[in-house]
mmCIF file of C-alpha atoms and ligand atoms in Angstrom:
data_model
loop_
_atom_site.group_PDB
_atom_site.id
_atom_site.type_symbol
_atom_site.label_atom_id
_atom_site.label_comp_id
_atom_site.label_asym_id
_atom_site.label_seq_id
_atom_site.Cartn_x
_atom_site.Cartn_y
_atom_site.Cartn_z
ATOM 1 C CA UNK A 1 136.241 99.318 106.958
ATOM 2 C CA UNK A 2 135.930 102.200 104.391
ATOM 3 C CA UNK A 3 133.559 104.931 105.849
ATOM 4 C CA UNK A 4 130.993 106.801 103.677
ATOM 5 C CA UNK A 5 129.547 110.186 104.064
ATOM 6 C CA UNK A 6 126.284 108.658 104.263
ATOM 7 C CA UNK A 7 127.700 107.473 107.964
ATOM 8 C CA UNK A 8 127.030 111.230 108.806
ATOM 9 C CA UNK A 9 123.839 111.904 107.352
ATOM 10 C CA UNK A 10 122.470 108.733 109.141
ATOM 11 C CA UNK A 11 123.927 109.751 112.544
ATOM 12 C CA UNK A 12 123.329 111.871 114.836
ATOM 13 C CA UNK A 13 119.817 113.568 116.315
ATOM 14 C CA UNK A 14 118.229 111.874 113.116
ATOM 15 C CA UNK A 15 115.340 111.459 115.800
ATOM 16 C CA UNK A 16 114.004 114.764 115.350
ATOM 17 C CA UNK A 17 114.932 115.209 111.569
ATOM 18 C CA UNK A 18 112.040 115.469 108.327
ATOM 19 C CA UNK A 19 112.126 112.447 107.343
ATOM 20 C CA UNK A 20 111.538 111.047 110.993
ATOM 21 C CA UNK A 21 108.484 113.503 111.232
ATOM 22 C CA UNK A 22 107.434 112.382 108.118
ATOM 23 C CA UNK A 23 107.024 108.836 108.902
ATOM 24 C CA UNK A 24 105.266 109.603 112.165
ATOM 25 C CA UNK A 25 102.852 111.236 110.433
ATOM 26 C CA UNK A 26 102.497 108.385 107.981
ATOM 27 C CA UNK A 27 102.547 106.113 111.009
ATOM 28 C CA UNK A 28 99.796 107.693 112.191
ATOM 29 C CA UNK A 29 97.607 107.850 109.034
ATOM 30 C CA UNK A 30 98.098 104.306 108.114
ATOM 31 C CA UNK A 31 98.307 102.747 111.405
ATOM 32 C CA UNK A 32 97.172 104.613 114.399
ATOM 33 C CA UNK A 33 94.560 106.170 112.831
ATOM 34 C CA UNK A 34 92.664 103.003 111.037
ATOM 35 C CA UNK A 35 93.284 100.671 114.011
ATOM 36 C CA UNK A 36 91.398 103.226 116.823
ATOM 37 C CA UNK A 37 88.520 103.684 114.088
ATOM 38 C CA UNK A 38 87.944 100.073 114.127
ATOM 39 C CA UNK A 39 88.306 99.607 117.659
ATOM 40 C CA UNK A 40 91.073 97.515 117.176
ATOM 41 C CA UNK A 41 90.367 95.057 114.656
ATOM 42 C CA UNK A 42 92.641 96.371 112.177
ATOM 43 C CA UNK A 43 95.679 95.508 114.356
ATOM 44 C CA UNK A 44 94.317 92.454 115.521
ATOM 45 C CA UNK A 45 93.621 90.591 112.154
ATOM 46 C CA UNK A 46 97.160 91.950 111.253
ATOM 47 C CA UNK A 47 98.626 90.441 113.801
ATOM 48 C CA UNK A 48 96.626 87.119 113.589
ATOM 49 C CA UNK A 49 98.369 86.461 110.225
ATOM 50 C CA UNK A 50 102.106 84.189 110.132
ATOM 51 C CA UNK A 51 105.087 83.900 108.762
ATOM 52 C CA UNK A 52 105.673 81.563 106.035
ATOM 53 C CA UNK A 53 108.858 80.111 105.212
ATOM 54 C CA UNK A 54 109.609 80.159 101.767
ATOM 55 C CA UNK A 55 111.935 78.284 100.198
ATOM 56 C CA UNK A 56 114.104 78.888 97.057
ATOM 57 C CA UNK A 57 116.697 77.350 95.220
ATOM 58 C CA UNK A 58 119.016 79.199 92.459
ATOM 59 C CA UNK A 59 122.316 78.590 90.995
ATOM 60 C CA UNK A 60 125.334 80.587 89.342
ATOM 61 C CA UNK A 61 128.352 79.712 87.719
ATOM 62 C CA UNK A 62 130.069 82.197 89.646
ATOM 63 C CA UNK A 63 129.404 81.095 92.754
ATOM 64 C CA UNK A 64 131.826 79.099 95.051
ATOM 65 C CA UNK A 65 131.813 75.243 94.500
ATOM 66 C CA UNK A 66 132.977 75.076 97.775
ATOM 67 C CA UNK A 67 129.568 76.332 99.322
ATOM 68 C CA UNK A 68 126.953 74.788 96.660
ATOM 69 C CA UNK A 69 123.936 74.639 98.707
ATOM 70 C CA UNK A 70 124.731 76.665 101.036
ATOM 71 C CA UNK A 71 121.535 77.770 102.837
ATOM 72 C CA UNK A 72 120.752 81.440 103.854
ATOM 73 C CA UNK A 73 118.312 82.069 105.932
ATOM 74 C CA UNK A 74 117.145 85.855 104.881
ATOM 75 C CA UNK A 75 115.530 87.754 106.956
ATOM 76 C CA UNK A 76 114.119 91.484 106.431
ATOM 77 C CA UNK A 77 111.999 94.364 107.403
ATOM 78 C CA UNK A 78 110.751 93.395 110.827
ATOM 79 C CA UNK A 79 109.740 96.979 111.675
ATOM 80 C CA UNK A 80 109.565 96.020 114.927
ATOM 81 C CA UNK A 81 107.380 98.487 116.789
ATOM 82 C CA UNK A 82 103.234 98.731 116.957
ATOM 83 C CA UNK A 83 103.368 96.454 113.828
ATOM 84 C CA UNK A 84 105.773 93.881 115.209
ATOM 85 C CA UNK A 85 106.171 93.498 118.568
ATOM 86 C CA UNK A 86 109.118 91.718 120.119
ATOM 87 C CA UNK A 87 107.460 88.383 121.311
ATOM 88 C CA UNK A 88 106.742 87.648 117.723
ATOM 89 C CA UNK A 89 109.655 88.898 116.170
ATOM 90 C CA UNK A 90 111.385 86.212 118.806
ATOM 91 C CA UNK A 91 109.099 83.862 117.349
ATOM 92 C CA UNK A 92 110.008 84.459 113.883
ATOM 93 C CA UNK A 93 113.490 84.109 115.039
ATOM 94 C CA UNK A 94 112.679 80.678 116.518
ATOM 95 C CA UNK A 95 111.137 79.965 113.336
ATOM 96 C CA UNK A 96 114.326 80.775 111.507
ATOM 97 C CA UNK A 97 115.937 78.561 113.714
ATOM 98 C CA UNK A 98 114.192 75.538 112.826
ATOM 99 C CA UNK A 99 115.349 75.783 109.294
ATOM 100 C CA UNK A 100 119.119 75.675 111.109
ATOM 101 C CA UNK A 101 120.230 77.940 107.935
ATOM 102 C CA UNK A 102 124.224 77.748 107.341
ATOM 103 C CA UNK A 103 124.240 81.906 107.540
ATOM 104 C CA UNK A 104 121.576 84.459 108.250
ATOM 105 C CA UNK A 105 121.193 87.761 106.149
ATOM 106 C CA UNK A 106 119.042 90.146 107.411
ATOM 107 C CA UNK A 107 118.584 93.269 105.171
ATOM 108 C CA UNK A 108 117.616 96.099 107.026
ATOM 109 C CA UNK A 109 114.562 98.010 108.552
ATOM 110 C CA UNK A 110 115.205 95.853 111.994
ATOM 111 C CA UNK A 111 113.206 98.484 113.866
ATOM 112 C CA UNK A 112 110.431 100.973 112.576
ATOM 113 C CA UNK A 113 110.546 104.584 114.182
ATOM 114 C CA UNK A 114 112.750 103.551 117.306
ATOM 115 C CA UNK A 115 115.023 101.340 118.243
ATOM 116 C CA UNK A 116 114.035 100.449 122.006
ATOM 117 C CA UNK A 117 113.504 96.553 122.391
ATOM 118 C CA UNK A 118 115.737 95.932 119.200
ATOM 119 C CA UNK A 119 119.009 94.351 121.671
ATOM 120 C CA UNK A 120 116.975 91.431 122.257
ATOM 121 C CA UNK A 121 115.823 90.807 118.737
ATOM 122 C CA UNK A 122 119.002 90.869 117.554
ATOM 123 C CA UNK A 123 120.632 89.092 120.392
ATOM 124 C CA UNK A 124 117.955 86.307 119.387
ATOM 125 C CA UNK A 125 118.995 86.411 115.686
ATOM 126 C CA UNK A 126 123.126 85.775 116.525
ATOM 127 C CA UNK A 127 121.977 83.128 119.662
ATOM 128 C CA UNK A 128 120.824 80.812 116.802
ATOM 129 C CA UNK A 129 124.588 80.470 116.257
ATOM 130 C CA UNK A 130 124.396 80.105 112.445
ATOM 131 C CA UNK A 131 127.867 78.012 111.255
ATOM 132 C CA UNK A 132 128.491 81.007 109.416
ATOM 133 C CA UNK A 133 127.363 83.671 111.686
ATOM 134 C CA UNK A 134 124.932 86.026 110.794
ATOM 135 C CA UNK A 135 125.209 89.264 109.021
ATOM 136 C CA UNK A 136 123.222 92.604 108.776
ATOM 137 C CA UNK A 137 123.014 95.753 106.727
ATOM 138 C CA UNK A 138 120.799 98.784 107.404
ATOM 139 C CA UNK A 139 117.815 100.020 106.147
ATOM 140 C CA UNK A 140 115.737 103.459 105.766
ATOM 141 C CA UNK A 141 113.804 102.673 108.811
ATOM 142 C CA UNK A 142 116.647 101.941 110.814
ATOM 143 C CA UNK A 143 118.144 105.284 109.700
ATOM 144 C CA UNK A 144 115.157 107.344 110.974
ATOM 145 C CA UNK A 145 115.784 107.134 114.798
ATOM 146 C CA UNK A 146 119.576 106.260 115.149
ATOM 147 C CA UNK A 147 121.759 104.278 112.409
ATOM 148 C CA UNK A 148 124.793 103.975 115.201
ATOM 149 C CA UNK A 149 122.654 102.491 117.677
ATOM 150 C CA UNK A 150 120.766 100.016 116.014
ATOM 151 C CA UNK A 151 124.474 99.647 114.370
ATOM 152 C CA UNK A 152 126.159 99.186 117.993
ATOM 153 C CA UNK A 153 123.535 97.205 119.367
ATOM 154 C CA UNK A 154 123.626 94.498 116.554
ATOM 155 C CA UNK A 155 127.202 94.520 116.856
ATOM 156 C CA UNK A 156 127.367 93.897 120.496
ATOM 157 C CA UNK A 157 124.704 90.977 119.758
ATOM 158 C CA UNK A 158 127.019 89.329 117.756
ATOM 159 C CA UNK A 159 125.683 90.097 114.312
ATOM 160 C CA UNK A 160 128.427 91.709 111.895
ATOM 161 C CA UNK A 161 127.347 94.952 110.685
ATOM 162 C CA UNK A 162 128.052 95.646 107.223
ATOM 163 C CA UNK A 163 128.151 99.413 106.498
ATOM 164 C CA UNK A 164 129.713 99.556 102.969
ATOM 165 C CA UNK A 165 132.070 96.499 104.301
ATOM 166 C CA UNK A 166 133.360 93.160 103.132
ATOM 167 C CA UNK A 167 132.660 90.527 105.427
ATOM 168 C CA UNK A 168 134.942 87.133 104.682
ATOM 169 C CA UNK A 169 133.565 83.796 106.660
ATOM 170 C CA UNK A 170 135.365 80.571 106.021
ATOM 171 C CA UNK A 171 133.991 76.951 106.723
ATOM 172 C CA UNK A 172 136.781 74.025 105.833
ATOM 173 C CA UNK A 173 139.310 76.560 105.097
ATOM 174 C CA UNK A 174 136.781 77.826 101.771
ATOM 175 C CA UNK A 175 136.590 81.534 102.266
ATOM 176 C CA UNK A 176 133.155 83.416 100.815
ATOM 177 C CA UNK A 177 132.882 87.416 100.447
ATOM 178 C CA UNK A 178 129.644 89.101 101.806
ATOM 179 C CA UNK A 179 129.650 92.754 101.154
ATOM 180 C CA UNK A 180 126.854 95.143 102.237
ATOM 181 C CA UNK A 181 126.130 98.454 101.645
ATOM 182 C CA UNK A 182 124.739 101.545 102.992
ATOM 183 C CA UNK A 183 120.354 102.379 102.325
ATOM 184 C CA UNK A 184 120.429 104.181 99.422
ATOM 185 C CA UNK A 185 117.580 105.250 97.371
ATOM 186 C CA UNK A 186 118.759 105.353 93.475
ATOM 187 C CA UNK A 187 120.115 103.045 91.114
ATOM 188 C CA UNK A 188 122.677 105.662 90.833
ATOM 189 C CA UNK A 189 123.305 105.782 94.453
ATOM 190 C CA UNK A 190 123.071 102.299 95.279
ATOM 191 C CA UNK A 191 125.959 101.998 92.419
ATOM 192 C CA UNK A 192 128.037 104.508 93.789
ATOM 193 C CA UNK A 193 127.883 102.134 97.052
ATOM 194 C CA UNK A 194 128.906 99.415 95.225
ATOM 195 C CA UNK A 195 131.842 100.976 93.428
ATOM 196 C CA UNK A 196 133.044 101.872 96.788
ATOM 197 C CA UNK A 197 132.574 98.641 98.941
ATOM 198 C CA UNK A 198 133.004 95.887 96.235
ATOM 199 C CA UNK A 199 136.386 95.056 94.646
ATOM 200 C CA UNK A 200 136.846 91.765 93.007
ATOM 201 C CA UNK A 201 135.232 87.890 93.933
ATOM 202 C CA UNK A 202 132.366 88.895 96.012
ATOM 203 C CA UNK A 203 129.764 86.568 96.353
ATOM 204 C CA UNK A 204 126.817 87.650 98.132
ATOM 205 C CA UNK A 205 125.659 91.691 98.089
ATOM 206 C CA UNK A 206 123.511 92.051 100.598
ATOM 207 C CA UNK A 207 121.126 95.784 100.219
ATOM 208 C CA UNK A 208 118.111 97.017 101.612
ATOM 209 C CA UNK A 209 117.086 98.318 98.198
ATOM 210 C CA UNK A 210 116.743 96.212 95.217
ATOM 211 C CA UNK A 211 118.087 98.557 92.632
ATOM 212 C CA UNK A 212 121.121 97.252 93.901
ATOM 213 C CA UNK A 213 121.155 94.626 91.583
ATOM 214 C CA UNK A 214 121.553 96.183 88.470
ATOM 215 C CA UNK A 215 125.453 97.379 89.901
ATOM 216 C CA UNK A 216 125.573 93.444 91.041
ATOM 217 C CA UNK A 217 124.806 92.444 87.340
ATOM 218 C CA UNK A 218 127.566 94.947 86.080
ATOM 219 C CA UNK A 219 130.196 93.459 88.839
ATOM 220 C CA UNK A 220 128.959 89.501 88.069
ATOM 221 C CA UNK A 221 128.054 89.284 91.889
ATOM 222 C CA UNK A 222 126.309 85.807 91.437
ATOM 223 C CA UNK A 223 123.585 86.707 94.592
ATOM 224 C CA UNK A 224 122.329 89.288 95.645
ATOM 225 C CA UNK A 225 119.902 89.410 98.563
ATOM 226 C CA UNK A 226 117.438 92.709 99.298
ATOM 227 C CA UNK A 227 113.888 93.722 101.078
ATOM 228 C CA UNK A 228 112.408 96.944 101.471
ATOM 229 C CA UNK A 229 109.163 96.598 98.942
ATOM 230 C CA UNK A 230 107.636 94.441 101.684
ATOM 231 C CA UNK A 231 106.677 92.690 98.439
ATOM 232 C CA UNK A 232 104.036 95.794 98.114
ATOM 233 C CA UNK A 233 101.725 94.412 101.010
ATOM 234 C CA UNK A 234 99.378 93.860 98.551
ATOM 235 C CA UNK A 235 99.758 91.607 95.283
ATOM 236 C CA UNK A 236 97.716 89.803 92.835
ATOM 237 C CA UNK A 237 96.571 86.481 93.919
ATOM 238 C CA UNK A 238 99.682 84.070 92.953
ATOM 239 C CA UNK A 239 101.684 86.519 90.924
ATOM 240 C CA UNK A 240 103.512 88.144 93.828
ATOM 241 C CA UNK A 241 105.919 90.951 91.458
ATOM 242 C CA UNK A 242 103.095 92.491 90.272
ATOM 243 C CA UNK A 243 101.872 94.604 93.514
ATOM 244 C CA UNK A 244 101.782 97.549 94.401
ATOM 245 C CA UNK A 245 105.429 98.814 95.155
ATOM 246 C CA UNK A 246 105.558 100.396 91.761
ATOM 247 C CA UNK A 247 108.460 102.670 92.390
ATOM 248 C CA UNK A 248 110.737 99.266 91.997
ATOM 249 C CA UNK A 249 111.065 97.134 88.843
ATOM 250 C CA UNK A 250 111.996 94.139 91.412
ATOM 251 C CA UNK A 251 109.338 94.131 93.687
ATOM 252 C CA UNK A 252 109.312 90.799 94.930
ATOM 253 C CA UNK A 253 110.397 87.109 94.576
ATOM 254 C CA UNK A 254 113.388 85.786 92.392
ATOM 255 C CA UNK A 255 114.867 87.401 89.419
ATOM 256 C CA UNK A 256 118.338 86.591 87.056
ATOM 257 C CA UNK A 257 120.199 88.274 84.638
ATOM 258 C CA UNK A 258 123.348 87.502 83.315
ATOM 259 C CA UNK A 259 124.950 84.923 85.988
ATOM 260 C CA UNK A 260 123.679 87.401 88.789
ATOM 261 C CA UNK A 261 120.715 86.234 90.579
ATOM 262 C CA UNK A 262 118.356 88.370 93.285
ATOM 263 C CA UNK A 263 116.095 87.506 95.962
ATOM 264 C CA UNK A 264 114.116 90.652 97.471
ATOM 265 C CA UNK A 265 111.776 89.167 100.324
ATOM 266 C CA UNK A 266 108.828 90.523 101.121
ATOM 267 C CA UNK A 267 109.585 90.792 104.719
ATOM 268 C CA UNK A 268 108.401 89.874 108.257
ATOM 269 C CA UNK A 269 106.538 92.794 109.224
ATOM 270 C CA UNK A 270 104.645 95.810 107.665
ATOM 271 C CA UNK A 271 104.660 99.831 107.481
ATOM 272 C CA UNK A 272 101.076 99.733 107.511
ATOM 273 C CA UNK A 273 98.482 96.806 108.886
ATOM 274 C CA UNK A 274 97.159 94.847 105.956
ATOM 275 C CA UNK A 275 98.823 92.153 103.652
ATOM 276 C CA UNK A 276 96.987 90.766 100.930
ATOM 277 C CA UNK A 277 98.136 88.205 98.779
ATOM 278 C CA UNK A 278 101.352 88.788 99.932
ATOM 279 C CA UNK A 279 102.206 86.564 103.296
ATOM 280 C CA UNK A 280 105.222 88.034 106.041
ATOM 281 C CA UNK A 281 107.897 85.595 105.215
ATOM 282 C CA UNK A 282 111.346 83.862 105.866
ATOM 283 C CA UNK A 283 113.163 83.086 102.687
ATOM 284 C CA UNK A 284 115.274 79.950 103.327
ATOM 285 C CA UNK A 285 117.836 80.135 100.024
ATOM 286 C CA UNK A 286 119.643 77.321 98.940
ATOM 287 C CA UNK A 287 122.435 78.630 96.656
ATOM 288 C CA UNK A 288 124.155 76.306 94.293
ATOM 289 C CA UNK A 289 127.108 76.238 91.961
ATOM 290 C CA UNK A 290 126.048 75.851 88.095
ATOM 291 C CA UNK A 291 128.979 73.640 86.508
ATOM 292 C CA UNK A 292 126.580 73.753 83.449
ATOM 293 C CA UNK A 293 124.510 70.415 84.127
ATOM 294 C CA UNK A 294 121.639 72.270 85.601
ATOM 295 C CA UNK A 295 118.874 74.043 84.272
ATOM 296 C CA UNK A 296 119.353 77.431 82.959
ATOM 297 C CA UNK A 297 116.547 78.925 84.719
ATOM 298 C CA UNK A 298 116.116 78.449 88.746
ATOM 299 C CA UNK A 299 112.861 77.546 89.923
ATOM 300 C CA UNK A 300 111.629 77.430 93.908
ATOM 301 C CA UNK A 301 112.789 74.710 95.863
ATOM 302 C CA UNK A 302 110.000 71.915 97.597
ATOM 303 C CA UNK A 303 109.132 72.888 100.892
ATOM 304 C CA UNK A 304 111.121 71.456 103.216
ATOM 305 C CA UNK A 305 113.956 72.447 100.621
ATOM 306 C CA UNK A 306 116.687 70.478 99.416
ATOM 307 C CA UNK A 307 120.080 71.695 99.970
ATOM 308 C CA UNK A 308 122.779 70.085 101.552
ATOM 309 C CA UNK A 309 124.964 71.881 104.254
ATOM 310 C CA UNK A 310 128.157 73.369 102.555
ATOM 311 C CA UNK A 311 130.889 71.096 102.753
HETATM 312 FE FE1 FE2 B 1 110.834 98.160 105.361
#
């Protein structure tokens, strides 16, 4: 495993650092604040609302023949905490379950500002026993409290951790490269990540932060899967990349370039109690090899979804 400076900076009494504070404070504004002035309701409605599954279906030349339709169930941003407590995070996890995915990605921010109840989430997540395991990188939120513990408590779960690390699974002797990278804020930064995790053939990038994908596009990774926008929280009625997470260009849904593909998820939970337009959600991706008969552009799959378990 190579090991990054960012290791450091995400380590140690993070708990009582700025950015911690900071997101208390914002906790508190956006949260706290608004639920005890309605008595309540605020957090009640928000937590009255489900999870969807969504599904999707995309394609690449570049990626393995030997897993077309491989389905990923992808997971992000459960912020478990005030806005997600653990008995429905363990129901989105059964949920998940019921799509009996091939792999599960989960992207980061698995807890909000601390990371007490997050063993059993995560113990949930690897119990579902995916074929090919499941796999997790970190995310801001994650960092805020204590990177190494959420780290060491996924890992003794049973959910590989990838910290700027290549993962390799293999199903029928086919071997597919997962890398993951460390939260990183900038294009720049989320490059720099890149440069130092990826070296040739991988085939899924998995990254908290979307700006990932323009490094995937200059290293041909076919997929790339990210959260983190929470899809904005709040979108235009049926035109969910046009919210309000304006500091990203890839805010939410499906996007290609090249023979690069990303899906950034809008999440299962929230930062702050209100979704609009924009539903919590478990992407179920069904990834498929383009040998050139298929349409150029990718399109969402029926629900239900189509893909066949990798041979
Ligand atoms: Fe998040």
């Amino acid at each position: 495993m190579k090991k990054n400076p960012a290791d450091a900076v995400s380590t140690g009494k993070a708990k009582t650092s700025a950015k911690y504070k900071r997101a208390r404070v914002r906790h508190f504004l956006f949260t706290v604040g608004p639920n005890r002035l309605s008595g309540g309701r605020v957090m009640r409605r928000h937590l009255s609302q489900n999870v969807v599954v969504k599904h999707i279906e995309t394609s690449s030349p570049q990626w393995p023949k030997a897993f077309d339709g491989l389905r990923i169930g992808h997971v992000s941003d459960f912020h478990l905490g005030e806005l997600l407590p653990l008995d429905r995070a363990i129901e989105v996890i059964r949920q998940l379950g019921d799509q009996r995915p091939d792999l599960i990605a989960c992207t980061g921010d698995v807890v909000d500002l601390r990371h007490d109840h997050a063993a059993p989430l995560l113990e949930a997540m690897a119990g579902l026993k995916a074929p090919l395991g499941a796999a997790l990188v970190l995310g801001n939120h994650d960092e805020l409290h204590c990177a190494d513990t959420v780290s060491r408590l996924a890992l003794n779960a049973g959910v590989k951790v990838l910290r700027n690390d290549v993962l390799e699974v293999h199903h029928h002797g086919n071997r597919l490269t997962i890398a993951g990278i460390h939260w990183a804020k900038s294009i720049r930064a989320c490059a720099r990540h890149i440069d130092e995790t990826c070296g040739e053939g991988v085939d899924l990038l998995l990254s908290h932060n979307p700006k990932a994908f323009h490094g995937a596009i200059d290293r041909n990774i076919p997929l790339t899967l990210s959260g983190h926008t929470h899809g904005g929280q709040i979108a235009m009625k049926n035109r969910p990349n046009t919210n309000i997470a304006l500091a990203h260009r890839h805010r939410a849904g499906l996007f290609s370039q090249g023979h690069s593909r990303l899906y950034v998820t809008s999440g299962v939970g929230a930062w702050f109690p209100l979704r609009i337009n924009c539903p919590a959600e478990i992407a179920m991706i069904t990834m498929r090899h383009d040998d050139g008969s298929r349409p150029s552009h990718e399109s969402p799959a029926p629900a239900g979804g189509n893909g066949k378990r990798p041979t």
